[in-house]
Every structure is written in C-alpha cells, then in structure tokens.
XYZ file of C-alpha atoms in Angstrom:
658
model
C 0.000 0.000 0.000
C 1.506 3.276 -1.094
C 0.407 6.138 1.110
C 1.901 9.625 0.924
C 2.790 10.759 4.402
C 2.108 14.320 5.460
C 4.342 14.032 8.477
C 7.166 16.487 8.999
C 9.963 14.024 9.492
C 11.002 12.091 6.402
C 13.321 9.859 8.402
C 10.433 8.063 10.061
C 8.642 6.659 7.033
C 8.365 3.176 8.508
C 5.992 4.345 11.195
C 4.243 7.134 9.296
C 3.016 4.699 6.658
C 1.191 2.550 9.199
C -2.502 2.316 8.440
C -5.722 1.937 10.388
C -6.423 -1.622 11.116
C -8.848 -3.737 9.185
C -10.157 -6.794 10.902
C -8.386 -10.105 10.819
C -10.675 -13.051 11.377
C -11.715 -14.277 14.766
C -14.260 -16.867 15.799
C -16.853 -14.411 17.157
C -18.999 -14.417 14.052
C -18.887 -18.110 13.446
C -22.332 -18.184 14.988
C -25.444 -16.118 14.475
C -23.757 -13.935 12.069
C -25.855 -11.035 13.269
C -23.499 -10.237 16.070
C -20.209 -8.816 14.922
C -19.332 -6.018 17.301
C -16.028 -7.180 18.665
C -12.328 -6.814 18.288
C -9.228 -7.782 20.122
C -6.211 -5.570 19.676
C -2.752 -7.039 19.372
C 0.463 -5.608 18.069
C 2.461 -7.171 15.322
C 6.082 -7.032 16.365
C 7.220 -7.480 12.783
C 5.868 -4.112 11.650
C 4.116 -1.082 12.973
C 0.605 -1.917 11.827
C -1.985 -2.238 14.539
C -3.576 -5.657 14.224
C -7.211 -5.459 15.286
C -9.132 -8.687 15.427
C -12.717 -7.712 14.910
C -15.240 -10.472 15.156
C -18.344 -9.950 14.607
C -25.091 -16.362 14.633
C -47.705 -31.881 16.974
C -50.477 -29.734 16.699
C -51.907 -29.058 20.134
C -55.334 -28.513 21.578
C -56.820 -27.196 24.846
C -57.911 -29.651 27.563
C -61.361 -31.019 26.981
C -63.368 -32.382 29.893
C -65.129 -35.773 29.575
C -68.868 -36.043 29.678
C -70.587 -37.265 32.816
C -72.119 -40.327 31.208
C -70.362 -43.531 30.357
C -69.795 -42.598 26.722
C -66.146 -41.678 26.180
C -65.328 -38.369 24.473
C -65.238 -38.788 20.717
C -62.117 -38.261 18.695
C -62.343 -35.526 16.059
C -62.871 -36.898 12.592
C -60.185 -35.525 10.273
C -61.941 -37.153 7.341
C -65.464 -35.969 8.082
C -65.443 -33.148 5.537
C -64.195 -34.219 2.102
C -62.097 -31.687 0.241
C -60.866 -31.342 -3.292
C -57.169 -31.112 -2.510
C -56.129 -33.256 -5.454
C -52.692 -34.447 -6.414
C -52.693 -32.455 -9.634
C -52.714 -29.202 -7.582
C -54.672 -27.468 -10.316
C -55.905 -23.945 -9.860
C -59.425 -25.190 -9.220
C -58.282 -27.653 -6.585
C -58.772 -25.383 -3.583
C -58.724 -27.322 -0.321
C -61.702 -27.154 1.968
C -60.200 -27.603 5.407
C -62.090 -29.085 8.278
C -63.192 -26.533 10.854
C -61.002 -27.983 13.580
C -57.619 -29.440 12.556
C -57.300 -32.732 14.413
C -54.601 -32.922 17.072
C -53.183 -36.345 17.854
C -55.483 -36.715 20.878
C -58.492 -34.774 22.117
C -58.672 -36.510 25.459
C -58.157 -34.525 28.679
C -54.489 -33.622 28.987
C -52.746 -35.377 31.891
C -51.089 -33.692 34.838
C -48.662 -36.581 35.087
C -46.711 -38.244 32.308
C -48.105 -41.534 33.600
C -51.710 -40.405 33.554
C -54.094 -43.287 33.025
C -56.522 -42.392 30.259
C -59.203 -44.548 31.872
C -59.523 -42.121 34.783
C -61.268 -39.701 32.442
C -64.309 -41.935 32.722
C -64.729 -41.118 36.390
C -64.129 -42.976 39.626
C -66.777 -45.576 38.930
C -64.716 -48.594 38.021
C -67.737 -50.313 36.527
C -68.065 -47.584 33.908
C -65.288 -49.033 31.789
C -67.024 -52.396 31.660
C -69.852 -50.860 29.658
C -67.515 -49.820 26.834
C -67.109 -51.691 23.617
C -63.828 -53.444 23.018
C -62.750 -50.947 20.341
C -63.229 -48.073 22.810
C -61.114 -49.841 25.417
C -58.419 -50.439 22.803
C -58.431 -46.752 21.910
C -57.779 -45.875 25.548
C -54.938 -48.350 25.720
C -53.500 -46.886 22.548
C -53.669 -43.338 23.888
C -52.228 -44.233 27.275
C -49.318 -46.096 25.697
C -48.689 -43.153 23.374
C -48.544 -40.711 26.308
C -45.986 -42.961 27.996
C -43.905 -43.166 24.781
C -44.616 -46.877 24.524
C -44.966 -46.687 20.771
C -44.795 -50.413 20.073
C -47.619 -50.982 22.537
C -49.614 -48.109 21.062
C -49.074 -49.439 17.543
C -50.043 -52.979 18.592
C -53.404 -51.996 20.071
C -53.937 -49.290 17.454
C -53.567 -51.897 14.737
C -56.239 -54.017 16.400
C -58.635 -51.060 16.474
C -58.113 -50.444 12.752
C -58.804 -54.101 11.958
C -61.958 -54.177 14.087
C -63.482 -50.847 12.998
C -61.879 -49.922 9.704
C -62.519 -46.342 10.828
C -60.508 -43.719 8.974
C -59.856 -41.844 12.228
C -58.194 -44.908 13.711
C -56.100 -45.225 10.556
C -54.992 -41.598 10.952
C -53.932 -42.026 14.591
C -52.083 -45.247 13.833
C -50.168 -43.376 11.136
C -49.333 -40.711 13.720
C -47.860 -43.415 15.941
C -45.799 -44.813 13.072
C -44.524 -41.295 12.329
C -43.351 -40.852 15.908
C -41.648 -44.244 15.720
C -39.648 -42.988 12.746
C -41.395 -45.422 10.377
C -42.215 -42.814 7.767
C -42.763 -45.063 4.748
C -45.090 -47.249 6.793
C -47.108 -44.247 7.944
C -47.287 -42.820 4.434
C -48.513 -46.070 2.905
C -51.144 -46.451 5.611
C -52.870 -43.139 4.812
C -52.177 -43.077 1.068
C -55.797 -43.732 0.080
C -57.057 -41.003 2.424
C -54.931 -38.117 1.163
C -57.369 -37.042 -1.544
C -60.153 -36.582 1.003
C -58.257 -35.175 3.986
C -55.869 -32.255 4.196
C -54.720 -33.516 7.613
C -53.624 -36.832 6.109
C -51.962 -35.048 3.204
C -50.079 -32.863 5.688
C -48.897 -35.922 7.626
C -47.794 -37.615 4.407
C -45.819 -34.520 3.432
C -44.096 -34.553 6.839
C -43.095 -38.155 6.158
C -41.574 -37.062 2.846
C -39.650 -34.289 4.582
C -38.197 -36.773 7.056
C -37.045 -38.904 4.119
C -35.562 -35.807 2.411
C -37.982 -36.199 -0.507
C -38.611 -32.471 -0.725
C -40.041 -32.353 -4.256
C -42.511 -35.109 -3.412
C -43.559 -33.146 -0.327
C -44.146 -30.058 -2.476
C -46.257 -32.110 -4.880
C -48.436 -33.131 -1.945
C -48.664 -29.639 -0.432
C -48.677 -27.605 -3.624
C -45.963 -25.108 -4.470
C -48.272 -22.114 -4.040
C -50.277 -20.978 -1.020
C -53.865 -21.896 -1.835
C -55.036 -19.925 1.198
C -53.600 -16.602 0.019
C -57.020 -15.246 -0.970
C -58.775 -16.557 2.119
C -58.271 -13.611 4.398
C -61.141 -14.624 6.609
C -59.014 -17.235 8.344
C -56.457 -14.686 9.508
C -59.010 -12.017 10.421
C -61.130 -14.204 12.693
C -59.983 -15.303 16.123
C -59.037 -18.952 16.306
C -61.556 -20.241 18.840
C -60.000 -23.702 18.924
C -56.788 -22.382 20.473
C -54.443 -24.571 18.437
C -52.218 -23.844 15.466
C -54.183 -23.478 12.253
C -53.524 -26.239 9.767
C -53.274 -23.719 6.927
C -50.322 -22.055 8.687
C -48.678 -25.422 9.316
C -48.949 -26.289 5.634
C -47.371 -22.962 4.633
C -44.523 -23.559 7.065
C -43.892 -27.094 5.799
C -43.951 -25.875 2.206
C -41.416 -23.185 3.104
C -39.168 -25.707 4.830
C -39.167 -27.972 1.776
C -38.333 -25.018 -0.476
C -35.510 -23.901 1.814
C -33.977 -27.369 1.653
C -33.991 -26.985 -2.139
C -32.145 -23.647 -1.751
C -35.183 -21.728 -3.052
C -34.837 -19.196 -0.249
C -36.945 -16.393 -1.715
C -39.986 -18.642 -2.063
C -39.291 -20.206 1.332
C -39.229 -16.782 2.983
C -42.559 -15.949 1.366
C -44.093 -19.172 2.703
C -42.814 -18.593 6.245
C -44.235 -15.075 6.232
C -47.574 -16.401 4.959
C -47.623 -18.968 7.772
C -47.289 -16.218 10.389
C -49.866 -14.074 8.632
C -52.317 -16.973 8.846
C -51.457 -17.788 12.460
C -49.046 -15.706 14.542
C -48.538 -18.656 16.898
C -46.706 -20.693 14.231
C -43.309 -20.339 15.900
C -41.456 -22.643 13.509
C -41.984 -20.146 10.709
C -40.751 -17.276 12.893
C -37.720 -19.304 13.959
C -36.764 -20.082 10.361
C -37.011 -16.421 9.364
C -34.976 -15.097 12.291
C -32.406 -17.811 12.934
C -31.526 -18.097 9.245
C -31.421 -14.311 8.760
C -33.820 -14.387 5.841
C -34.726 -10.737 6.441
C -32.688 -7.654 7.181
C -32.877 -5.986 10.595
C -35.368 -3.424 9.299
C -37.460 -6.024 7.460
C -37.688 -8.140 10.620
C -38.902 -5.228 12.708
C -41.446 -4.052 10.135
C -42.808 -7.549 9.508
C -43.171 -8.544 13.162
C -45.037 -5.317 13.889
C -47.317 -5.785 10.888
C -48.746 -9.148 12.018
C -52.430 -9.284 13.000
C -52.016 -10.249 16.652
C -55.177 -8.565 17.956
C -57.301 -9.861 15.070
C -56.297 -13.468 15.738
C -55.938 -13.523 19.530
C -57.396 -11.980 22.648
C -55.716 -8.800 23.826
C -53.629 -10.486 26.539
C -52.569 -13.355 24.280
C -51.682 -10.980 21.454
C -49.477 -8.907 23.745
C -47.737 -12.012 25.082
C -46.938 -13.414 21.629
C -45.752 -10.049 20.318
C -43.399 -9.438 23.269
C -41.891 -12.903 22.860
C -41.174 -12.319 19.188
C -39.731 -8.831 19.697
C -37.356 -10.105 22.382
C -35.885 -12.583 19.887
C -35.093 -10.132 17.082
C -31.574 -9.063 16.087
C -29.978 -6.735 18.609
C -28.706 -3.906 16.396
C -31.674 -1.587 15.972
C -34.540 -0.923 18.393
C -32.419 -2.086 21.318
C -34.566 -0.162 23.813
C -37.801 -1.754 22.557
C -36.250 -5.230 22.738
C -35.080 -4.613 26.302
C -38.543 -3.367 27.300
C -40.170 -6.460 25.777
C -37.807 -8.739 27.679
C -38.408 -6.813 30.916
C -42.168 -7.232 30.504
C -41.779 -10.973 29.970
C -39.669 -11.225 33.115
C -41.782 -9.048 35.393
C -45.360 -9.469 34.167
C -45.258 -13.043 32.917
C -42.681 -14.391 35.404
C -40.348 -15.676 32.673
C -37.077 -14.478 34.161
C -35.727 -18.049 34.196
C -37.166 -19.037 30.847
C -34.612 -20.413 28.387
C -35.617 -18.161 25.485
C -35.676 -15.006 27.612
C -32.241 -15.826 29.025
C -30.982 -16.502 25.508
C -32.264 -13.100 24.367
C -30.216 -11.459 27.113
C -27.170 -13.554 26.200
C -27.433 -12.488 22.549
C -27.594 -8.841 23.607
C -24.462 -9.179 25.743
C -22.760 -11.035 22.939
C -23.532 -8.257 20.448
C -21.971 -5.823 22.944
C -18.834 -7.998 23.197
C -19.396 -8.560 26.907
C -18.282 -12.154 26.601
C -17.670 -12.891 30.269
C -21.193 -11.847 31.259
C -22.620 -13.637 28.237
C -20.803 -16.840 29.213
C -22.356 -16.699 32.686
C -25.842 -16.666 31.172
C -25.145 -19.343 28.570
C -23.706 -21.546 31.313
C -26.940 -21.097 33.280
C -28.980 -21.983 30.197
C -27.006 -25.177 29.630
C -27.512 -26.131 33.272
C -31.279 -25.811 32.762
C -31.300 -27.338 29.274
C -28.252 -29.442 28.482
C -26.973 -29.076 24.919
C -29.581 -26.483 23.965
C -28.939 -26.144 20.191
C -29.621 -22.390 20.090
C -27.357 -21.643 23.047
C -24.417 -23.896 22.198
C -22.912 -21.812 19.372
C -22.893 -18.648 21.500
C -21.438 -20.562 24.458
C -18.704 -22.070 22.265
C -17.710 -18.713 20.792
C -17.616 -17.053 24.219
C -15.233 -19.770 25.390
C -13.105 -19.049 22.346
C -13.068 -15.285 22.888
C -12.110 -15.722 26.556
C -9.367 -18.177 25.551
C -10.834 -20.941 27.710
C -9.005 -23.762 25.960
C -9.588 -26.436 28.593
C -13.310 -25.727 28.942
C -13.780 -25.670 25.189
C -11.903 -28.961 24.833
C -14.062 -30.622 27.513
C -17.282 -29.309 25.967
C -16.274 -30.471 22.489
C -15.346 -33.900 23.861
C -18.718 -34.154 25.626
C -20.601 -33.177 22.487
C -18.724 -35.739 20.402
C -19.588 -38.421 22.947
C -23.274 -37.609 23.347
C -24.338 -35.759 20.180
C -22.097 -36.759 17.259
C -24.933 -36.467 14.744
C -25.512 -32.702 14.934
C -23.359 -30.099 13.134
C -22.840 -27.864 16.181
C -20.757 -30.667 17.726
C -18.168 -30.546 14.962
C -18.429 -26.781 14.842
C -17.297 -26.814 18.486
C -14.406 -29.139 17.675
C -13.396 -26.864 14.805
C -13.485 -23.835 17.104
C -11.153 -25.570 19.552
C -8.559 -26.305 16.875
C -8.955 -22.766 15.533
C -8.257 -21.440 19.029
C -5.038 -23.409 19.421
C -3.839 -22.386 15.945
C -4.228 -25.708 14.134
C -6.016 -24.298 11.101
C -5.828 -27.445 8.972
C -7.592 -29.444 11.676
C -10.161 -26.696 12.228
C -10.966 -26.674 8.494
C -11.452 -30.419 8.589
C -14.117 -30.199 11.291
C -15.809 -27.075 9.923
C -16.052 -28.962 6.649
C -17.562 -31.970 8.436
C -20.211 -29.757 10.053
C -21.130 -28.218 6.702
C -21.280 -31.680 5.123
C -23.737 -32.859 7.764
C -25.914 -29.804 7.130
C -25.092 -27.802 4.018
C -27.332 -24.991 5.327
C -25.386 -24.580 8.578
C -23.993 -21.077 8.123
C -21.643 -20.945 11.157
C -19.596 -23.798 9.712
C -19.100 -21.903 6.437
C -18.096 -18.749 8.309
C -15.601 -20.757 10.368
C -14.311 -22.409 7.215
C -13.681 -18.955 5.741
C -11.956 -17.742 8.909
C -9.528 -20.659 8.813
C -8.392 -19.503 5.362
C -8.481 -15.791 6.165
C -6.121 -16.140 9.117
C -3.560 -17.559 6.671
C -4.225 -14.776 4.111
C -5.735 -17.248 1.667
C -8.112 -14.580 0.389
C -9.681 -16.426 -2.569
C -10.612 -19.520 -0.544
C -11.934 -17.378 2.298
C -14.092 -15.333 -0.083
C -15.527 -18.538 -1.575
C -16.560 -19.801 1.879
C -18.037 -16.446 2.876
C -19.951 -16.294 -0.411
C -21.596 -19.609 0.425
C -22.617 -18.209 3.799
C -23.999 -15.119 2.057
C -26.304 -17.320 -0.031
C -27.558 -19.050 3.120
C -27.991 -15.829 5.131
C -29.434 -13.465 2.536
C -30.595 -10.968 5.143
C -27.342 -10.913 7.112
C -24.691 -8.284 6.532
C -21.904 -10.341 8.077
C -20.818 -12.481 5.076
C -20.663 -9.394 2.846
C -18.671 -7.608 5.539
C -16.135 -10.433 5.708
C -15.830 -10.553 1.920
C -15.205 -6.808 1.900
C -12.552 -7.199 4.600
C -10.746 -9.805 2.510
C -10.709 -7.478 -0.494
C -9.360 -4.721 1.765
C -6.494 -6.916 2.889
C -5.772 -7.776 -0.747
C -5.920 -4.034 -1.593
C -8.836 -4.557 -4.025
C -10.477 -1.299 -3.032
C -13.164 -1.260 -5.735
C -14.503 -4.701 -4.744
C -14.133 -3.852 -1.062
C -16.254 -0.734 -1.570
C -18.996 -2.778 -3.260
C -19.272 -5.422 -0.545
C -18.907 -3.046 2.397
C -21.612 -0.793 0.955
C -23.904 -3.807 0.596
C -23.203 -4.737 4.202
C -24.070 -1.198 5.316
C -27.366 -1.302 3.403
C -28.345 -4.527 5.182
C -27.397 -3.287 8.652
C -26.746 0.303 9.650
C -26.255 -0.456 13.327
C -23.009 -2.443 13.331
C -19.949 -0.346 14.309
C -17.616 -2.790 12.592
C -19.052 -1.895 9.183
C -18.206 1.772 9.748
C -14.696 0.895 10.958
C -13.983 -1.084 7.806
C -15.382 1.686 5.604
C -13.091 4.105 7.433
C -10.110 1.874 6.719
C -11.098 1.688 3.058
C -11.258 5.479 2.694
C -7.974 5.794 4.589
C -6.363 3.537 2.028
C -7.874 5.746 -0.678
C -6.089 8.713 1.017
C -9.486 10.274 1.773
C -8.706 10.916 5.430
C -11.606 13.305 6.085
C -14.193 10.674 5.063
C -12.279 8.019 6.988
C -12.472 10.157 10.144
C -16.225 10.564 9.657
C -16.750 6.781 9.493
C -14.512 6.116 12.499
C -16.504 8.644 14.529
C -19.806 7.041 13.483
C -18.496 3.676 14.621
C -17.597 5.070 18.058
C -21.018 6.732 18.398
C -22.667 3.344 17.837
C -20.317 1.802 20.375
C -21.574 4.307 22.939
C -25.205 3.569 22.063
C -24.806 -0.201 22.360
C -22.880 0.106 25.643
C -19.978 -1.992 24.437
C -16.857 -2.174 26.529
C -14.509 0.592 25.266
C -11.513 -1.729 25.391
C -13.066 -3.856 22.662
C -12.999 -0.914 20.269
C -9.467 0.172 21.052
C -8.479 -0.345 17.429
C -11.059 2.166 16.169
C -9.708 4.821 18.533
C -6.230 4.048 17.229
C -7.451 4.262 13.636
C -9.016 7.657 14.326
C -5.744 8.892 15.811
C -3.789 7.693 12.778
C -6.216 9.432 10.409
C -5.747 12.761 12.226
C -1.982 12.191 12.245
C -2.019 11.696 8.483
C -3.891 14.972 8.086
C -1.193 16.722 10.116
C -3.410 17.434 13.132
C -0.975 15.979 15.659
C -2.670 17.467 18.723
C -5.987 15.790 17.846
C -4.147 12.551 17.126
C -2.479 12.672 20.546
C -5.910 13.195 22.168
C -7.289 9.983 20.652
C -4.151 7.990 21.359
C -4.343 9.198 24.984
C -7.890 7.784 25.122
C -6.464 4.334 24.417
C -3.754 4.650 27.082
C -6.433 5.116 29.764
C -7.846 1.666 29.042
C -6.799 -1.437 30.897
C -4.330 -2.880 30.149
C -2.489 0.104 28.645
C -1.639 -0.246 24.987
C 2.073 -0.045 24.068
C 1.014 0.744 20.491
C -0.786 3.873 21.663
C 2.219 4.941 23.731
C 4.490 4.516 20.718
C 2.045 6.510 18.568
C 2.017 9.375 21.089
C 5.787 9.309 21.241
C 5.951 9.468 17.464
C 3.634 12.515 17.356
C 5.882 14.350 19.813
C 8.860 13.141 17.821
C 7.451 14.764 14.664
C 6.731 17.937 16.639
C 10.427 17.858 17.661
C 9.490 17.668 21.328
C 12.131 15.039 21.891
C 11.999 14.745 25.649
C 8.290 13.940 25.606
C 8.836 11.493 22.739
C 11.633 9.679 24.597
C 9.463 9.417 27.707
C 6.622 7.708 25.797
C 8.986 5.450 23.860
C 10.509 4.273 27.141
C 7.057 3.701 28.643
C 6.052 1.609 25.624
C 9.230 -0.460 25.827
C 8.565 -1.021 29.513
C 5.432 -2.938 28.523
C 6.810 -4.563 25.361
C 10.618 -4.530 25.496
C 11.231 -6.496 22.302
C 9.312 -4.212 19.949
C 11.792 -3.399 17.132
C 9.773 -0.445 15.781
C 9.743 1.403 19.102
C 13.440 0.624 19.653
C 14.289 2.026 16.225
C 12.224 5.175 16.793
C 13.853 5.702 20.196
C 17.346 5.415 18.690
C 16.479 7.925 15.959
C 14.939 10.291 18.474
C 18.065 10.200 20.640
C 20.271 10.772 17.603
C 18.206 13.796 16.579
C 18.394 15.134 20.135
C 22.189 14.861 20.050
C 22.311 16.587 16.686
C 20.079 19.371 17.955
C 22.239 19.862 21.069
C 25.391 19.931 18.959
C 23.827 22.490 16.604
C 22.893 24.707 19.526
C 26.416 24.490 20.928
C 27.870 25.315 17.510
C 25.604 28.312 17.209
C 26.694 29.543 20.649
C 30.330 29.357 19.622
C 29.659 31.340 16.489
C-alpha cells in the first residue's frame, strides 16, 4: 500500500506509513452472524501496523373435559369433511379444510406423564365395563402413546383399525408410526385417504420431509399458497386455540423449499404462515435464525402481524413481546429490552430459556463475553446441549481463551451428540483457538457436510483460510454463507474485509456498501469503511466513518476496550492529516484503558517526535518499551529520536560558539 505521508519528518517513514487496522478473522462471528461487534487488539512485532481482530449467529389442543355419562369423548374426525385437494394441484383444486384441525389426541391432557386415560371416565370402576372393546383399545393406545410406549400403542392401534376400519383410527395409527420414525409405513397407511383429507396429506408430506424427498412433499402440499385469498381465516380469532392447519402447511412448504435452496420462495411461505397464524413459531424461527430478512425487514414484519385480530388482547401482547425479544440486537435495542423486561416481570419468565438466551445475545452483540458466558452456562444447566445456546457458548469460550473448557465441551458433544453439526463446529473452534487451522478446516467442513445450510460452519471455514491470508478460498466460503444468510450483513462484511487486505479497493467498496445497506447499526461496518477510505487517502471521510463507529459503540454500551483499534485508527487518520494534537488526544484515550496499549504509547511518542518535542517522545517510547521490550519499531524510533536530540544539542552548541 503506497500512502503519501504528510508528516514532517522524512526519516520516520516506517511508522508514518502505518494504516488503520482492518479486521483479521476471529471466531466471534462463526455463529449467528448477526453479532459482529467485537475486536481484540494485538500488536504485530514485525511491523508497525496495529492488528485489530474484529469479530463480529404436533399440533396441540386445549384440555377437553369428559362427559358425565359412560360414553367416552369422541375423537375428532379428520376425514369428516371431504375436500378437493387433489394431487394435480390445479388452480381449481382449492382445499376445503375441516373446521377444527385434528390434534393427535383430544382426550383430557394429563397432569402426570403416567396419567391413566381410563380415569377420564370417572371414579366408577364399573363404567369401563360398559364400553365396547374398540373403545377400550383406543384408551390403551392413547395411554401407551402418552408414555412413549410406541410399540404398545401401535399394537393396540392396529387391532382397532382391523376391528373398525374407521378412517380416524387409521390416521392415529399413522401418527404413531410417524413418531416411531417409520415414515414409509405411515405414508402407505394413509395413502388412500390423502385425496379426502388435508390432515392426512399434511402428515404424508411430513413423512416425505423426514425422508428428504422435498419435491414429493411439495407435490403433496402444492408449491403455491392456496389460502392466500382466504383472508377470513387470519381475520377471525381462532376459537380452537391450536395452530391453524393452513399455517402449518405454509410452514412445511417453506421448509421444503428452503432445503432446495429456493430461499426467496421459502421466505414468502414462512411469512404467509405467520400471517395466517401468529402462533406458528417454527416459521418465525426459520425467518430469524436463518437471517432471511434484514434488521429493518424483521422489525417491520413482526409489527405488521395481526395479533389482535387473531388472539385476545392479553394473548396478542404475550406473543408479540416474545417475538420482539428474539429479534436481532442492532436496531430498536430499547424496545427489545422493554419487551424482555415485561416478559420477566409481568409473565414471570425471568428463568425461561428463550428469555435468558435473548439477554445472552444482547451481551454477545456488545462484546461482553464474560457476562454472556455466565448466562449461557446457566442456560445449559437448565437445558443441556440447547442447540440455540451452544454456538454462543462455544464462541464465548473461544473469545475468553478458555481452551480447557472448550476442549471438555467439544469432547462431551462428540460423545453424546455426534450427529448434529454444532458438535463438529465446536471441535473446529477448539482447533482454531489453538492455531491448528488445517484441523479446524477439517471439522468445519464436516459440520457443513452434515448440514449444508449450517452457516456458522461456512463462516468458520472462511476464517480458517483468512487467518492464513488465503483470500480467494476465504471469499468462496463467505460467499456460500452469504447465499444461506441473505438478510445478514456479516458475510458481505467479511468478503469486503478480505478485499481490503488484498488491496482490491473497488470490490471492497462494493461489498462493504452492501453490508451497510443490510445493517446500519453495526460499528464494525463503519470501521472497515473508514479503513477503506484511509487507504484511498481520503482521510476526512475516513475520520467521519470512524466517529460514526464510536457513536454506535456508545449507544450499544460496548466495553470501550473492545474498540481500542477504532480509537487508534481515528488517531492515525488525524496524524495523516497533520493534526498531531488531535491525534495525541485519541491515542491518549487508548492509554487510559486497561491494560495500557504499548502501540498507543508509541504513537504518542511518534507525534511528539514529529513535533520535535524530543523529551516527551523519549518518555513515551521508554514507557512503551517497559510494557513490550522487544518491539523493534519502538526501539528504532527511540534510537532515531536520541540521535536527533544529540544533533540538535550539537547544533545549539555550535551556534553559541559562532
């Protein structure tokens, strides 16, 4: 990089050509790539450049009481209302859903996992003797199902089907097969019923999803939302209290499309599912966890949902506060904190896993890793191996350099959960932490092979190349993550950073601008833009971006030490413009942080050196060497400063003689 120095001393070009620091890769943004506000500042002893490591992630039903007579409560009939939901999915084939989507069981919900379904008949033991055999078998089937005795449930359920031939009994037996993991068996059982029942078609599509037959699932569900013009379902309160089957179908369609990498259509389906029923959490989770929308799009969409039209006032408020608390933590931070506070105080959810995770994500975005680790540790005590918490917990261990704890956690995950990608992501993070990049790539690659849509593994894969300055390979990995996380600014930010390091300023400008459009609340984006303009010798614009970054740091209440590099960059930009007093002010800001930065002390010494205030310069050079004695740059500057002092003294003496 060829920068023209404006400094007054031409003998100190080595230091004057140092540049603001762009981010080298760390593990922080291997997870939920929405959180990137972090950096760790080190000093490269081989040159004078400040090295800043910025890192930037069954249908239910309400309890129903039994009647007082000896007739058991009747199961809902999912096949009672025929519908024209045909396999050809023609435009005229509009499904006519049953009024009440059938849950697996409509019997009174138990207070104990070993609830005996026969007690719903009352205390009169003779009441059960008046039942027909098929009714008794149904009770046995339900009781076994509640106790997870699926073989028993299937055995007696099969007898009921043989005795009655009832389509309802066929449906519930298929449900049991599905929960046993016997998807082909369940699908074959209800095959003849799919043309007359949307519920059976939905179950068959779920079986296809489990077998990774996504196109076949779409053929069953239809590739378009047939309920799009049926606004009455979303404008009328759901009196049944469960999740509407229309919303479930939209969600399942979206999931199948996402597995085919058709993310635009998948996002549309997930949004339609929530518009039909705001309680369909799976759709919300897919949108938010996979960053399918930008920060602004998330906020606008969540606030546009028809909570009050679908739910009672209290229920609507509860659902809305839960969703707001789980949004990305860049914009509307105050509103998210207020939503979480209401959940904790009004609804007594202070120890709820999701509420705790929301707080952990906020601390993580503020780079308060020690506090975040305390909360994630509490979450894992309450819910061992929680899949949403594990990535944040792993990255916090990495950032705090907890090698032993990370090794033990990775070993435990390999032993107990070897079939999930986060396990191998954790192993990859451990090897990345100890500097074995080849091994880390191997395990990041294994995680991405297990789930090609697992974005953290692709980000980690890119980091393992970036740390070795393998820019092309890193950009390829980040580009894959960008396709998976279309609404996230992080992959574009990392691609821009790689182009910056390769001095491809035109490409860097393109990707960093895209990142800024997707998220205007991340200080790291502004830091990198400042570095880019610094390299373009546009120091005034660089200063503006560095200042914007520090304003956002103040707003998000990040620890100042984390953003030490941005303060240093701002000082260097003022130094390049010749405003040495302003530069000294910003370098002094860094020296007040703990631990004190030897780089900042050297920079202050250099400014005094240029101003020819040699005594002050020598004092700061000595102070810097007291912290880092082996720094060759500071040693060289000190020697030159002393030589210039001697020359100045000799000149003064010569002038006195004359």
